Short mmCIF file of C-alpha atoms and ligand atoms in Angstrom, two decimals:
data_model
loop_
_atom_site.label_atom_id
_atom_site.label_comp_id
_atom_site.label_asym_id
_atom_site.label_seq_id
_atom_site.Cartn_x
_atom_site.Cartn_y
_atom_site.Cartn_z
CA UNK A 13 0.00 0.00 0.00
CA UNK A 14 1.36 3.43 -0.86
CA UNK A 15 2.05 6.08 1.73
CA UNK A 16 0.60 9.58 1.62
CA UNK A 17 0.16 11.77 -1.47
CA UNK A 18 2.61 14.36 -2.80
CA UNK A 19 1.49 16.92 -5.37
CA UNK A 20 3.89 18.78 -7.66
CA UNK A 21 1.89 21.58 -9.31
CA UNK A 22 3.69 23.48 -12.08
CA UNK A 23 2.66 26.07 -14.59
CA UNK A 24 3.73 24.44 -17.86
CA UNK A 25 3.77 20.73 -18.68
CA UNK A 26 7.58 20.42 -18.21
CA UNK A 27 8.26 22.81 -15.30
CA UNK A 28 8.29 20.04 -12.71
CA UNK A 29 10.73 17.91 -14.66
CA UNK A 30 13.29 20.71 -14.89
CA UNK A 31 13.33 21.64 -11.23
CA UNK A 32 11.82 18.99 -8.94
CA UNK A 33 11.51 15.57 -10.64
CA UNK A 34 14.65 14.17 -8.97
CA UNK A 35 13.21 14.77 -5.51
CA UNK A 36 9.87 13.32 -6.63
CA UNK A 37 11.65 10.21 -7.90
CA UNK A 38 13.32 9.79 -4.49
CA UNK A 39 9.96 10.19 -2.74
CA UNK A 40 8.32 7.71 -5.13
CA UNK A 41 11.01 5.18 -4.16
CA UNK A 42 10.07 5.77 -0.52
CA UNK A 43 6.55 4.64 -1.42
CA UNK A 44 4.71 7.94 -1.70
CA UNK A 45 1.92 8.42 -4.24
CA UNK A 46 3.05 11.08 -6.70
CA UNK A 47 0.69 13.50 -8.46
CA UNK A 48 1.84 15.90 -11.18
CA UNK A 49 -0.36 18.83 -12.21
CA UNK A 50 0.04 21.66 -14.67
CA UNK A 51 -1.82 24.94 -14.84
CA UNK A 52 -1.50 25.67 -18.58
CA UNK A 53 -1.61 23.34 -21.55
CA UNK A 54 1.66 24.35 -23.21
CA UNK A 55 -0.15 25.93 -26.15
CA UNK A 56 2.85 28.18 -26.91
CA UNK A 57 5.23 25.27 -27.30
CA UNK A 58 5.32 24.88 -31.06
CA UNK A 59 6.30 27.12 -33.97
CA UNK A 60 4.11 25.17 -36.41
CA UNK A 61 1.29 23.26 -34.70
CA UNK A 62 -2.06 24.78 -33.74
CA UNK A 63 -2.54 25.52 -30.01
CA UNK A 64 -5.03 22.71 -29.43
CA UNK A 65 -2.83 20.20 -31.28
CA UNK A 66 0.34 20.96 -29.35
CA UNK A 67 -1.66 21.09 -26.10
CA UNK A 68 -3.00 17.58 -26.65
CA UNK A 69 0.52 16.31 -27.36
CA UNK A 70 2.05 18.04 -24.38
CA UNK A 71 -0.57 16.83 -21.90
CA UNK A 72 0.07 13.27 -23.09
CA UNK A 73 3.81 13.81 -22.63
CA UNK A 74 3.25 15.09 -19.09
CA UNK A 75 1.05 12.12 -18.29
CA UNK A 76 3.73 9.74 -19.58
CA UNK A 77 6.26 11.46 -17.33
CA UNK A 78 4.02 11.00 -14.26
CA UNK A 79 3.57 7.33 -15.16
CA UNK A 80 7.34 6.79 -14.93
CA UNK A 81 6.93 7.34 -11.19
CA UNK A 82 3.76 5.26 -11.09
CA UNK A 83 2.00 8.57 -10.55
CA UNK A 84 -1.04 10.50 -11.72
CA UNK A 85 -1.41 13.59 -13.90
CA UNK A 86 -3.89 16.48 -13.64
CA UNK A 87 -4.51 19.45 -15.93
CA UNK A 88 -6.04 22.57 -14.41
CA UNK A 89 -7.46 23.81 -17.72
CA UNK A 90 -5.42 27.00 -18.09
CA UNK A 91 -3.85 28.54 -21.17
CA UNK A 92 -0.20 29.48 -21.81
CA UNK A 93 0.66 33.16 -21.23
CA UNK A 94 -2.82 33.81 -19.80
CA UNK A 95 -2.34 32.42 -16.30
CA UNK A 96 -3.56 35.03 -13.83
CA UNK A 97 -4.47 35.33 -10.20
CA UNK A 98 -8.22 35.33 -10.80
CA UNK A 99 -11.32 33.64 -9.47
CA UNK A 100 -11.43 31.23 -12.42
CA UNK A 101 -7.84 30.09 -11.92
CA UNK A 102 -8.20 29.93 -8.10
CA UNK A 103 -11.18 27.63 -8.53
CA UNK A 104 -9.39 25.37 -11.02
CA UNK A 105 -6.33 25.16 -8.79
CA UNK A 106 -8.34 24.46 -5.65
CA UNK A 107 -10.25 21.70 -7.44
CA UNK A 108 -7.02 19.78 -7.99
CA UNK A 109 -5.69 20.38 -4.48
CA UNK A 110 -8.98 19.14 -3.02
CA UNK A 111 -9.14 16.11 -5.30
CA UNK A 112 -5.58 15.05 -4.46
CA UNK A 113 -5.62 16.19 -0.79
CA UNK A 114 -1.81 16.16 -0.68
CA UNK A 115 0.38 15.94 2.40
CA UNK A 116 3.13 17.90 0.65
CA UNK A 117 2.89 20.36 -2.26
CA UNK A 118 5.76 21.54 -4.48
CA UNK A 119 5.26 24.41 -6.91
CA UNK A 120 6.88 27.21 -8.93
CA UNK A 121 8.69 29.90 -6.89
CA UNK A 122 7.11 33.34 -6.29
CA UNK A 123 9.95 34.96 -8.25
CA UNK A 124 10.82 33.56 -11.65
CA UNK A 125 11.54 34.60 -15.21
CA UNK A 126 7.94 34.26 -16.44
CA UNK A 127 4.89 35.92 -14.96
CA UNK A 128 2.96 32.70 -15.75
CA UNK A 129 5.22 30.89 -13.26
CA UNK A 130 4.79 33.58 -10.61
CA UNK A 131 1.00 33.61 -10.99
CA UNK A 132 0.96 29.82 -10.69
CA UNK A 133 3.01 30.06 -7.52
CA UNK A 134 0.50 32.48 -6.02
CA UNK A 135 -2.48 30.39 -7.14
CA UNK A 136 -1.10 27.15 -5.70
CA UNK A 137 -0.11 28.90 -2.49
CA UNK A 138 -3.66 30.23 -2.12
CA UNK A 139 -5.26 26.90 -3.04
CA UNK A 140 -3.09 25.16 -0.44
CA UNK A 141 -4.48 27.59 2.11
CA UNK A 142 -8.15 27.62 1.10
CA UNK A 143 -8.69 23.98 0.07
CA UNK A 144 -9.62 23.24 3.68
CA UNK A 145 -12.10 26.15 3.96
CA UNK A 146 -15.56 24.55 3.69
CA UNK A 147 -17.26 27.79 2.62
CA UNK A 148 -14.93 28.32 -0.35
CA UNK A 149 -16.92 27.17 -3.36
CA UNK A 150 -14.47 26.18 -6.07
CA UNK A 151 -17.26 25.64 -8.59
CA UNK A 152 -16.74 21.88 -8.78
CA UNK A 153 -18.27 19.14 -6.65
CA UNK A 154 -15.38 18.78 -4.21
CA UNK A 155 -15.00 18.37 -0.49
CA UNK A 156 -12.87 20.64 1.67
CA UNK A 157 -9.65 18.97 2.77
CA UNK A 158 -9.02 18.34 6.44
CA UNK A 159 -5.44 19.52 6.72
CA UNK A 160 -2.84 22.13 5.80
CA UNK A 161 -0.21 20.65 3.48
CA UNK A 162 3.52 21.26 3.69
CA UNK A 163 4.35 23.74 0.95
CA UNK A 164 7.66 24.14 -0.89
CA UNK A 165 8.71 26.19 -3.93
CA UNK A 166 11.33 24.78 -6.23
CA UNK A 167 14.13 27.07 -7.37
CA UNK A 168 13.79 29.61 -10.19
CA UNK A 169 14.79 28.71 -13.75
CA UNK A 170 18.53 29.56 -14.03
CA UNK A 171 18.53 29.58 -10.18
CA UNK A 172 18.14 33.37 -10.17
CA UNK A 173 15.30 35.89 -9.91
CA UNK A 174 14.65 38.52 -12.59
CA UNK A 175 17.27 40.79 -11.04
CA UNK A 176 19.94 38.09 -11.15
CA UNK A 177 19.82 37.38 -7.43
CA UNK A 178 19.68 33.91 -5.87
CA UNK A 179 16.43 32.95 -4.14
CA UNK A 180 16.48 32.21 -0.37
CA UNK A 181 16.78 28.43 -0.76
CA UNK A 182 16.06 26.65 2.52
CA UNK A 183 17.33 23.19 1.59
CA UNK A 184 18.95 21.24 -1.24
CA UNK A 185 18.21 17.62 -2.05
CA UNK A 186 20.99 15.41 -3.37
CA UNK A 187 19.36 13.82 -6.44
CA UNK A 188 22.50 12.14 -7.78
CA UNK A 189 20.91 8.68 -7.54
CA UNK A 190 17.81 9.96 -9.36
CA UNK A 191 19.31 12.09 -12.13
CA UNK A 192 18.58 9.49 -14.81
CA UNK A 193 14.97 9.17 -13.61
CA UNK A 194 14.73 12.95 -13.87
CA UNK A 195 16.23 12.93 -17.37
CA UNK A 196 13.86 10.14 -18.44
CA UNK A 197 10.88 12.15 -17.23
CA UNK A 198 12.04 15.29 -19.02
CA UNK A 199 12.73 13.28 -22.17
CA UNK A 200 9.03 12.35 -22.28
CA UNK A 201 8.45 15.96 -23.38
CA UNK A 202 9.66 15.08 -26.85
CA UNK A 203 7.82 17.94 -28.57
CA UNK A 204 9.96 20.46 -26.68
CA UNK A 205 13.17 18.48 -26.79
CA UNK A 206 13.02 17.89 -30.54
CA UNK A 207 12.23 21.51 -31.25
CA UNK A 208 15.28 22.76 -29.34
CA UNK A 209 17.47 19.97 -30.69
CA UNK A 210 16.55 20.86 -34.24
CA UNK A 211 16.99 24.55 -33.58
CA UNK A 212 20.34 24.35 -31.75
CA UNK A 213 21.93 21.25 -33.18
CA UNK A 214 22.45 19.59 -29.78
CA UNK A 215 20.30 18.24 -26.99
CA UNK A 216 19.97 21.52 -25.16
CA UNK A 217 16.74 20.55 -23.41
CA UNK A 218 18.27 17.81 -21.27
CA UNK A 219 21.56 19.67 -20.94
CA UNK A 220 19.87 22.73 -19.41
CA UNK A 221 18.32 20.52 -16.76
CA UNK A 222 21.60 18.74 -16.03
CA UNK A 223 23.42 22.07 -15.87
CA UNK A 224 21.09 23.58 -13.26
CA UNK A 225 21.09 20.32 -11.26
CA UNK A 226 24.89 20.31 -11.39
CA UNK A 227 25.10 23.94 -10.29
CA UNK A 228 22.76 23.25 -7.37
CA UNK A 229 24.79 20.13 -6.51
CA UNK A 230 28.09 22.03 -6.47
CA UNK A 231 26.80 24.11 -3.54
CA UNK A 232 26.57 21.01 -1.33
CA UNK A 233 29.44 19.07 -2.89
CA UNK A 234 27.45 16.42 -4.79
CA UNK A 235 27.06 15.84 -8.55
CA UNK A 236 23.37 16.81 -8.80
CA UNK A 237 20.85 18.52 -6.50
CA UNK A 238 17.57 20.43 -6.43
CA UNK A 239 16.89 23.47 -4.26
CA UNK A 240 13.66 24.23 -2.41
CA UNK A 241 12.27 27.12 -0.40
CA UNK A 242 9.84 26.14 2.32
CA UNK A 243 6.72 28.24 2.88
CA UNK A 244 6.63 28.62 6.64
CA UNK A 245 4.06 31.31 7.30
CA UNK A 246 0.76 31.04 9.18
CA UNK A 247 -1.09 27.77 8.92
CA UNK A 248 1.34 25.47 7.16
CA UNK A 249 3.52 22.98 9.05
CA UNK A 250 6.94 24.52 9.59
CA UNK A 251 9.24 21.58 10.23
CA UNK A 252 11.34 20.50 7.24
CA UNK A 253 9.54 17.32 6.24
CA UNK A 254 11.89 16.74 3.28
CA UNK A 255 14.73 16.40 5.79
CA UNK A 256 12.69 13.96 7.85
CA UNK A 257 11.81 11.86 4.80
CA UNK A 258 15.10 11.99 2.91
CA UNK A 259 17.60 12.13 5.77
CA UNK A 260 21.19 12.73 4.69
CA UNK A 261 20.09 13.45 1.12
CA UNK A 262 18.43 16.70 2.27
CA UNK A 263 20.87 19.48 3.10
CA UNK A 264 19.23 22.37 4.98
CA UNK A 265 20.75 25.80 4.45
CA UNK A 266 21.95 27.00 7.83
ZN1 ZN B 18 7.31 26.98 -17.55
#
């Protein structure tokens, strides 16, 4: 029987794979039930295919990635470059949080290179807070959850905010033993990988991921790592559950 549920909720179909899939692979090995969700359908991810065509492909790719961890995939119904902190998006986000009722949530950081990512961060943060409020009607037949989840943000793309500054990472997870699982998950997003490969003449898609994982790893003296910032304000549990679950593989920033 699997342990509790962990939800990684990203903006675009491949956000999770770039920044958090190694940690998810480690948690899947520990027996946790993994859920991947994306806010937008990746409609902007093709120079030639129509939005609905590329969306259908990309959602299938994301689902295949989740399956590599024996996990589940959810699509919030949003649209690339239109993600906004609005009632419609709050309702869609809360629907997924209520349906999964996760113990731990991972999501995009509040500061990142795309406003879509930042809006997703805010939406998931709010949904994590209001999913347990019975009087919040999310517009779908759901039940309020009975608990506050742990909430973590993964690091920003390029590991810097829009002003070139590092984010206040609270811990790094050594994902060296899971880097190939992470690469296999990212490789499921063939539509994006092939596009970049064709455009640049080398496999830039996987190399970008390995590069950021390597950079994060160099901070703690291991080949590959992922950085996380824990949300520790009012309501949410404040102990570092990743440290508890992953032991020596989780390196808190002191
Ligand atoms: Zn993205």
